[in-house]
Amino acid sequence: MAADLELNDTRVEFIADYVIKTMKIKPDRFMKLYNVEDNKILFMDWFERPELANLIIIGNPGGTLTIQYEWPTQLKHKACYFIKRNKESVTKETKLRQSLVFGDLSYSPVDQLSAFVDEVLVPLLTNERNHDQWPQVVSQDVQRHVHNLKSSVYVVSGQVKGRTLLPLPVGAERVEATHREETKALVHSIESVIIDWSHQIRDVLKRDSSQPLLEGHNPTPEVELDFWKAKAANLECIFDQLREPKVRKMAELLEKTKSSYFPSFKNIFRDVVTALQEAQDINMHLKPMRNQLDDMEQADFVDLKNLLPPLFHTICLVWSHSKYYNTPSRIIVLLQEICNLIINMAKNYLEPTEIFKGEVEETIDKVKEAYNILVLFRELYDEHKGMTLYIIH
């Protein structure tokens, strides 16, 4: 395929052939990359300079390709890599398959790593036929490390997506058909994983939306809404995992063997259910506020006089109807973040670098308008703070 491109260089033909096949692109796309003089220089420098180890070819929107030496920090499309095994020049006589390491880079490298571990590494290293000649101690140690790696990658892949994934213990697939002599080992594995789960879940439960404020940041209310949306989704993911048939069988086995970890498991499940109810309730009640906040951000600062009264009305409705957001500690966080939003809008409206360049009368009018908006905000707060209209008896 690449031989038809008349590249007149076996090294470039090798790279072109791999890129065309793995990215499933037309040959002329690679030629557009190579025909650019700067790109051709990059290819030749990489071949000739021993200190240049990596060559990365990245696909872009529209089917174009780019070339670079550095590993990309973020990928939105597929990429290919070529790495020299040794610090040597790559000549036309070099046996490329022996002297280069090459492969694909996924735009989601953690998913790629997870698939490699699950589909290649684990089956290879846990297959007993592959370590017939190994001492039993070595075999068991390798399998333990492989399982730990699989669990770690599984957890990290969930964290990247904002989800808490709970790895299953060794032997979980045999929980329904466990012989008596295997029960003790399986119970020990389940108890160990319960400890890990408790740490993972406690980390989720103790996260609070006020943390950015406590750390000295100035978040806007979108941060509050996004926090509760993400927390509700994450807790729902945890709840679904704890309700899976294998996990329920594990819990039954702990109860049957009178394990001291069974009460801990029940407490974890109860805490997740309670936290999920709280997050779902808060997310549901805060959701209508998102459109109002979007309108505020897109509006001119002087138009806030028409948008603030409905916003305070919504805040009061949340206070009166939500079972979990009607506490001062919760509502204060939201009000602080709304204050941050208004402060940011006021700063943009009264741009310090521009405010002294205009006419004095116009500048004074802008300052007065900004002042009136801030006074209105305080008046609306004082007015709604003491309203009994929103109190449900």
Short mmCIF file of C-alpha atoms in Angstrom, two decimals:
data_model
loop_
_atom_site.label_atom_id
_atom_site.label_comp_id
_atom_site.label_asym_id
_atom_site.label_seq_id
_atom_site.Cartn_x
_atom_site.Cartn_y
_atom_site.Cartn_z
CA MET A 1 0.00 0.00 0.00
CA ALA A 2 2.69 2.51 1.02
CA ALA A 3 5.00 1.23 -1.74
CA ASP A 4 2.66 2.83 -4.31
CA LEU A 5 3.30 6.30 -2.86
CA GLU A 6 6.80 6.56 -4.40
CA LEU A 7 8.38 7.75 -1.18
CA ASN A 8 11.79 6.41 -2.23
CA ASP A 9 12.69 5.67 1.39
CA THR A 10 12.03 2.29 3.00
CA ARG A 11 11.98 3.89 6.45
CA VAL A 12 9.19 6.31 5.57
CA GLU A 13 7.36 3.55 3.67
CA PHE A 14 7.40 1.40 6.82
CA ILE A 15 5.91 4.19 8.94
CA ALA A 16 3.41 5.16 6.24
CA ASP A 17 2.21 1.56 5.82
CA TYR A 18 1.58 1.18 9.57
CA VAL A 19 -0.13 4.58 9.93
CA ILE A 20 -2.40 4.01 6.92
CA LYS A 21 -3.47 0.56 8.14
CA THR A 22 -3.94 1.32 11.82
CA MET A 23 -5.69 4.68 11.32
CA LYS A 24 -7.67 3.38 8.32
CA ILE A 25 -6.94 6.46 6.24
CA LYS A 26 -6.35 6.94 2.53
CA PRO A 27 -2.70 7.01 1.38
CA ASP A 28 -3.01 10.57 0.10
CA ARG A 29 -3.61 11.74 3.69
CA PHE A 30 -0.15 10.55 4.66
CA MET A 31 1.32 12.16 1.55
CA LYS A 32 -0.15 15.51 2.57
CA LEU A 33 1.73 15.16 5.86
CA TYR A 34 5.01 14.08 4.27
CA ASN A 35 4.97 16.62 1.44
CA VAL A 36 5.19 19.51 3.91
CA GLU A 37 8.88 20.41 4.00
CA ASP A 38 8.95 21.00 7.78
CA ASN A 39 7.42 17.58 8.40
CA LYS A 40 9.92 15.92 6.06
CA ILE A 41 12.74 17.50 8.07
CA LEU A 42 11.21 16.13 11.29
CA PHE A 43 11.19 12.63 9.78
CA MET A 44 14.81 12.84 8.62
CA ASP A 45 16.04 14.31 11.90
CA TRP A 46 14.37 11.50 13.82
CA PHE A 47 16.01 8.89 11.59
CA GLU A 48 19.47 10.43 11.76
CA ARG A 49 19.73 11.78 15.32
CA PRO A 50 20.24 9.03 17.96
CA GLU A 51 19.07 11.25 20.85
CA LEU A 52 15.57 11.56 19.34
CA ALA A 53 13.83 8.44 20.64
CA ASN A 54 10.10 9.04 20.01
CA LEU A 55 8.08 9.83 16.91
CA ILE A 56 4.35 10.45 17.37
CA ILE A 57 1.89 10.80 14.48
CA ILE A 58 -1.51 12.14 15.55
CA GLY A 59 -4.81 12.12 13.69
CA ASN A 60 -6.80 15.34 13.72
CA PRO A 61 -10.37 16.38 12.85
CA GLY A 62 -10.91 16.30 9.11
CA GLY A 63 -8.45 13.46 8.62
CA THR A 64 -5.23 15.53 8.68
CA LEU A 65 -2.10 14.24 10.42
CA THR A 66 0.54 15.97 12.55
CA ILE A 67 3.97 14.78 13.64
CA GLN A 68 5.86 15.50 16.87
CA TYR A 69 8.56 14.10 19.17
CA GLU A 70 6.86 14.74 22.53
CA TRP A 71 4.22 12.49 24.03
CA PRO A 72 0.82 14.22 23.83
CA THR A 73 -0.77 15.22 27.13
CA GLN A 74 -4.31 15.06 25.73
CA LEU A 75 -5.65 13.19 22.74
CA LYS A 76 -9.00 13.58 21.05
CA HIS A 77 -8.21 11.22 18.19
CA LYS A 78 -6.10 8.15 17.57
CA ALA A 79 -2.29 8.37 17.32
CA CYS A 80 0.65 6.10 16.47
CA TYR A 81 4.04 5.96 18.15
CA PHE A 82 7.46 4.74 16.98
CA ILE A 83 10.27 4.35 19.56
CA LYS A 84 13.90 3.45 18.96
CA ARG A 85 14.99 0.46 21.03
CA ASN A 86 18.53 1.84 21.21
CA LYS A 87 20.07 5.28 20.89
CA GLU A 88 21.12 4.73 17.29
CA SER A 89 20.42 6.27 13.93
CA VAL A 90 17.85 4.54 11.75
CA THR A 91 19.39 3.94 8.33
CA LYS A 92 17.82 2.53 5.19
CA GLU A 93 19.55 -0.78 5.94
CA THR A 94 18.17 -0.99 9.50
CA LYS A 95 15.82 -3.88 10.22
CA LEU A 96 12.93 -1.71 11.38
CA ARG A 97 10.80 -4.36 13.05
CA GLN A 98 13.72 -5.36 15.26
CA SER A 99 15.01 -1.86 16.02
CA LEU A 100 11.69 -0.06 16.65
CA VAL A 101 8.85 -0.42 19.12
CA PHE A 102 5.61 0.81 17.55
CA GLY A 103 1.92 0.79 18.30
CA ASP A 104 -1.26 2.79 18.77
CA LEU A 105 -2.17 5.48 21.27
CA SER A 106 -5.81 5.67 22.23
CA TYR A 107 -7.44 9.03 22.89
CA SER A 108 -8.41 7.34 26.16
CA PRO A 109 -5.12 5.82 27.38
CA VAL A 110 -6.54 4.59 30.68
CA ASP A 111 -9.21 2.59 28.83
CA GLN A 112 -6.48 1.22 26.58
CA LEU A 113 -4.41 0.19 29.61
CA SER A 114 -7.48 -1.37 31.22
CA ALA A 115 -8.24 -3.39 28.08
CA PHE A 116 -4.60 -4.52 27.84
CA VAL A 117 -4.56 -5.66 31.46
CA ASP A 118 -7.93 -7.45 31.25
CA GLU A 119 -7.55 -9.05 27.83
CA VAL A 120 -3.81 -9.73 27.60
CA LEU A 121 -1.91 -9.51 30.87
CA VAL A 122 -4.39 -11.20 33.25
CA PRO A 123 -5.22 -14.20 31.00
CA LEU A 124 -1.51 -14.67 30.23
CA LEU A 125 -0.20 -14.54 33.80
CA THR A 126 -3.08 -16.31 35.54
CA ASN A 127 -3.15 -19.26 33.17
CA GLU A 128 -1.71 -22.11 35.23
CA ARG A 129 -0.35 -23.83 32.12
CA ASN A 130 2.05 -20.88 31.64
CA HIS A 131 3.77 -21.50 34.98
CA ASP A 132 3.84 -25.27 35.30
CA GLN A 133 7.54 -25.18 36.12
CA TRP A 134 7.25 -22.37 38.67
CA PRO A 135 7.33 -23.03 42.43
CA GLN A 136 3.87 -22.74 43.95
CA VAL A 137 4.93 -19.75 46.07
CA VAL A 138 6.07 -17.84 42.97
CA SER A 139 2.91 -18.76 41.07
CA GLN A 140 0.65 -17.56 43.88
CA ASP A 141 2.66 -14.36 44.33
CA VAL A 142 2.46 -13.52 40.61
CA GLN A 143 -1.29 -14.12 40.58
CA ARG A 144 -1.72 -11.91 43.64
CA HIS A 145 0.23 -9.07 42.04
CA VAL A 146 -1.68 -9.45 38.78
CA HIS A 147 -4.98 -9.22 40.61
CA ASN A 148 -3.79 -6.16 42.54
CA LEU A 149 -2.76 -4.50 39.26
CA LYS A 150 -6.10 -5.33 37.68
CA SER A 151 -7.95 -3.86 40.67
CA SER A 152 -5.82 -0.69 40.68
CA VAL A 153 -6.33 -0.08 36.96
CA TYR A 154 -10.06 -0.74 37.37
CA VAL A 155 -10.29 1.84 40.17
CA VAL A 156 -8.25 4.45 38.25
CA SER A 157 -10.32 3.98 35.09
CA GLY A 158 -13.40 4.80 37.15
CA GLN A 159 -11.80 7.85 38.76
CA VAL A 160 -10.96 9.27 35.33
CA LYS A 161 -14.68 9.12 34.48
CA GLY A 162 -15.76 10.51 37.85
CA ARG A 163 -16.99 7.14 39.07
CA THR A 164 -16.00 5.01 42.07
CA LEU A 165 -15.58 1.44 40.87
CA LEU A 166 -15.35 -1.32 43.46
CA PRO A 167 -12.97 -4.15 42.48
CA LEU A 168 -14.16 -7.67 43.26
CA PRO A 169 -12.00 -10.03 45.34
CA VAL A 170 -10.08 -13.02 44.04
CA GLY A 171 -12.49 -15.91 43.55
CA ALA A 172 -15.65 -13.77 43.37
CA GLU A 173 -16.71 -15.70 40.27
CA ARG A 174 -16.84 -18.87 42.41
CA VAL A 175 -18.85 -17.40 45.28
CA GLU A 176 -21.97 -19.38 44.35
CA ALA A 177 -20.18 -22.71 44.04
CA THR A 178 -17.59 -22.59 46.79
CA HIS A 179 -16.50 -25.84 48.40
CA ARG A 180 -16.11 -25.94 52.14
CA GLU A 181 -12.30 -26.04 51.97
CA GLU A 182 -12.29 -22.94 49.73
CA THR A 183 -14.71 -20.97 51.87
CA LYS A 184 -12.11 -19.76 54.36
CA ALA A 185 -9.83 -18.35 51.65
CA LEU A 186 -12.73 -16.69 49.86
CA VAL A 187 -14.08 -15.14 53.06
CA HIS A 188 -10.62 -13.73 53.76
CA SER A 189 -10.53 -12.21 50.25
CA ILE A 190 -14.00 -10.71 50.71
CA GLU A 191 -13.07 -9.25 54.10
CA SER A 192 -9.93 -7.68 52.61
CA VAL A 193 -11.88 -6.09 49.78
CA ILE A 194 -14.52 -4.79 52.21
CA ILE A 195 -11.75 -2.78 53.89
CA ASP A 196 -10.71 -1.30 50.54
CA TRP A 197 -14.32 -0.54 49.63
CA SER A 198 -14.89 1.23 52.94
CA HIS A 199 -11.95 3.57 52.25
CA GLN A 200 -13.15 4.28 48.71
CA ILE A 201 -16.73 4.95 49.79
CA ARG A 202 -15.74 7.04 52.81
CA ASP A 203 -13.71 9.28 50.50
CA VAL A 204 -16.82 9.85 48.41
CA LEU A 205 -19.11 10.44 51.39
CA LYS A 206 -16.86 12.98 53.09
CA ARG A 207 -16.54 15.21 50.01
CA ASP A 208 -18.42 18.46 50.51
CA SER A 209 -19.39 21.19 48.11
CA SER A 210 -17.94 23.80 50.46
CA GLN A 211 -14.39 22.49 49.98
CA PRO A 212 -13.41 24.98 47.21
CA LEU A 213 -14.51 27.88 49.44
CA LEU A 214 -12.60 26.49 52.43
CA GLU A 215 -9.50 26.18 50.24
CA GLY A 216 -9.65 29.87 49.42
CA HIS A 217 -11.06 29.61 45.91
CA ASN A 218 -13.93 31.68 44.55
CA PRO A 219 -16.27 29.22 42.83
CA THR A 220 -19.48 30.26 41.10
CA PRO A 221 -22.84 28.51 41.66
CA GLU A 222 -22.29 26.23 38.64
CA VAL A 223 -19.66 24.49 40.76
CA GLU A 224 -22.30 23.72 43.39
CA LEU A 225 -24.77 22.37 40.83
CA ASP A 226 -22.11 20.29 39.08
CA PHE A 227 -20.88 18.90 42.41
CA TRP A 228 -24.28 17.53 43.42
CA LYS A 229 -25.00 16.22 39.93
CA ALA A 230 -21.69 14.35 39.88
CA LYS A 231 -22.06 13.09 43.45
CA ALA A 232 -25.56 11.76 42.77
CA ALA A 233 -24.34 9.93 39.66
CA ASN A 234 -21.31 8.50 41.49
CA LEU A 235 -23.34 7.29 44.47
CA GLU A 236 -25.89 5.73 42.14
CA CYS A 237 -23.00 3.88 40.47
CA ILE A 238 -21.79 2.62 43.86
CA PHE A 239 -25.32 1.63 44.89
CA ASP A 240 -25.79 -0.38 41.68
CA GLN A 241 -22.50 -2.21 42.27
CA LEU A 242 -23.45 -3.10 45.84
CA ARG A 243 -26.75 -4.49 44.53
CA GLU A 244 -25.15 -6.79 41.96
CA PRO A 245 -25.89 -10.54 42.44
CA LYS A 246 -22.22 -11.43 43.09
CA VAL A 247 -21.91 -8.79 45.81
CA ARG A 248 -25.15 -9.91 47.42
CA LYS A 249 -23.87 -13.50 47.43
CA MET A 250 -20.66 -12.25 49.03
CA ALA A 251 -22.70 -10.55 51.75
CA GLU A 252 -24.72 -13.73 52.32
CA LEU A 253 -21.48 -15.70 52.67
CA LEU A 254 -20.17 -13.23 55.26
CA GLU A 255 -23.45 -13.50 57.18
CA LYS A 256 -23.46 -17.29 56.93
CA THR A 257 -19.92 -17.58 58.27
CA LYS A 258 -20.68 -14.98 60.98
CA SER A 259 -17.86 -12.78 59.79
CA SER A 260 -17.09 -9.72 61.91
CA TYR A 261 -17.01 -7.71 58.66
CA PHE A 262 -20.67 -8.32 57.85
CA PRO A 263 -21.88 -5.45 60.11
CA SER A 264 -19.32 -3.18 58.41
CA PHE A 265 -20.71 -4.13 55.02
CA LYS A 266 -24.25 -3.37 56.19
CA ASN A 267 -23.13 0.00 57.55
CA ILE A 268 -21.43 0.88 54.27
CA PHE A 269 -24.56 -0.01 52.32
CA ARG A 270 -26.77 1.98 54.69
CA ASP A 271 -24.50 5.03 54.45
CA VAL A 272 -24.51 4.85 50.65
CA VAL A 273 -28.31 4.68 50.54
CA THR A 274 -28.61 7.69 52.89
CA ALA A 275 -26.05 9.74 50.95
CA LEU A 276 -27.66 8.79 47.62
CA GLN A 277 -31.07 9.99 48.82
CA GLU A 278 -29.50 13.28 49.94
CA ALA A 279 -27.59 13.85 46.68
CA GLN A 280 -30.57 12.97 44.47
CA ASP A 281 -32.86 15.27 46.46
CA ILE A 282 -30.44 18.21 46.29
CA ASN A 283 -29.63 17.65 42.61
CA MET A 284 -33.34 17.53 41.74
CA HIS A 285 -34.12 20.77 43.56
CA LEU A 286 -31.07 22.68 42.29
CA LYS A 287 -31.56 21.64 38.66
CA PRO A 288 -34.16 24.36 37.78
CA MET A 289 -31.64 26.99 38.89
CA ARG A 290 -29.19 26.08 36.11
CA ASN A 291 -31.15 27.87 33.38
CA GLN A 292 -31.44 30.97 35.53
CA LEU A 293 -27.69 31.01 36.19
CA ASP A 294 -26.95 30.51 32.49
CA ASP A 295 -29.19 33.49 31.68
CA MET A 296 -27.34 35.58 34.27
CA GLU A 297 -23.92 34.76 32.83
CA GLN A 298 -25.01 35.60 29.30
CA ALA A 299 -26.84 38.80 30.25
CA ASP A 300 -25.40 42.28 30.61
CA PHE A 301 -24.68 43.27 34.18
CA VAL A 302 -27.38 45.99 34.18
CA ASP A 303 -29.99 43.37 33.22
CA LEU A 304 -29.50 41.56 36.54
CA LYS A 305 -32.18 43.76 38.08
CA ASN A 306 -34.73 41.64 36.20
CA LEU A 307 -33.02 38.30 36.85
CA LEU A 308 -32.20 38.48 40.55
CA PRO A 309 -35.80 38.45 41.93
CA PRO A 310 -36.71 35.14 40.19
CA LEU A 311 -33.39 33.67 41.36
CA PHE A 312 -34.11 34.49 45.01
CA HIS A 313 -37.59 33.05 44.60
CA THR A 314 -36.06 29.78 43.38
CA ILE A 315 -33.56 29.73 46.25
CA CYS A 316 -36.41 30.08 48.74
CA LEU A 317 -38.36 27.29 47.03
CA VAL A 318 -35.29 25.04 47.32
CA TRP A 319 -34.99 25.95 51.00
CA SER A 320 -38.63 25.13 51.70
CA HIS A 321 -39.01 21.96 49.60
CA SER A 322 -35.67 20.15 49.80
CA LYS A 323 -35.31 17.78 52.76
CA TYR A 324 -31.53 18.09 52.81
CA TYR A 325 -30.70 21.58 51.51
CA ASN A 326 -32.70 23.52 54.10
CA THR A 327 -29.80 24.06 56.49
CA PRO A 328 -27.76 27.26 56.91
CA SER A 329 -24.48 25.48 56.10
CA ARG A 330 -25.85 24.38 52.71
CA ILE A 331 -27.62 27.56 51.66
CA ILE A 332 -24.69 29.78 52.74
CA VAL A 333 -22.40 27.97 50.29
CA LEU A 334 -24.83 28.65 47.44
CA LEU A 335 -25.24 32.32 48.40
CA GLN A 336 -21.47 32.79 48.63
CA GLU A 337 -21.05 31.34 45.17
CA ILE A 338 -23.79 33.57 43.77
CA CYS A 339 -21.96 36.53 45.34
CA ASN A 340 -18.80 35.40 43.56
CA LEU A 341 -20.68 35.32 40.25
CA ILE A 342 -22.04 38.84 40.75
CA ILE A 343 -18.61 40.13 41.81
CA ASN A 344 -17.07 38.66 38.64
CA MET A 345 -19.76 40.24 36.48
CA ALA A 346 -19.31 43.60 38.23
CA LYS A 347 -15.54 43.45 37.67
CA ASN A 348 -16.08 42.75 33.98
CA TYR A 349 -18.63 45.56 33.74
CA LEU A 350 -16.34 48.05 35.48
CA GLU A 351 -13.16 46.99 33.68
CA PRO A 352 -10.32 48.72 35.59
CA THR A 353 -8.23 49.30 32.47
CA GLU A 354 -11.13 50.95 30.64
CA ILE A 355 -13.04 52.78 33.35
CA PHE A 356 -10.76 55.85 33.33
CA LYS A 357 -10.49 56.07 29.55
CA GLY A 358 -14.11 57.05 28.86
CA GLU A 359 -16.09 60.19 29.50
CA VAL A 360 -16.44 61.10 33.18
CA GLU A 361 -20.25 61.27 33.03
CA GLU A 362 -20.51 57.83 31.36
CA THR A 363 -18.11 56.32 33.87
CA ILE A 364 -20.05 57.74 36.82
CA ASP A 365 -23.30 56.38 35.35
CA LYS A 366 -21.77 52.89 35.02
CA VAL A 367 -20.54 52.99 38.62
CA LYS A 368 -23.99 54.08 39.83
CA GLU A 369 -25.67 51.28 37.83
CA ALA A 370 -23.28 48.72 39.30
CA TYR A 371 -23.86 50.10 42.80
CA ASN A 372 -27.65 49.92 42.34
CA ILE A 373 -27.44 46.27 41.27
CA LEU A 374 -25.38 45.38 44.36
CA VAL A 375 -27.82 47.28 46.61
CA LEU A 376 -30.71 45.44 44.96
CA PHE A 377 -29.03 42.10 45.66
CA ARG A 378 -28.68 42.96 49.37
CA GLU A 379 -32.27 44.21 49.55
CA LEU A 380 -33.58 41.03 47.94
CA TYR A 381 -31.57 38.95 50.40
CA ASP A 382 -32.96 40.87 53.40
CA GLU A 383 -36.48 40.72 51.99
CA HIS A 384 -36.49 36.95 51.37
CA LYS A 385 -34.57 36.04 54.51
CA GLY A 386 -37.52 36.74 56.77
CA MET A 387 -40.35 35.60 54.50
CA THR A 388 -42.76 33.12 56.02
CA LEU A 389 -44.44 32.58 52.64
CA TYR A 390 -42.02 29.78 51.81
CA ILE A 391 -42.27 27.93 55.11
CA ILE A 392 -44.20 24.67 54.77
CA HIS A 393 -46.26 23.84 57.80
#
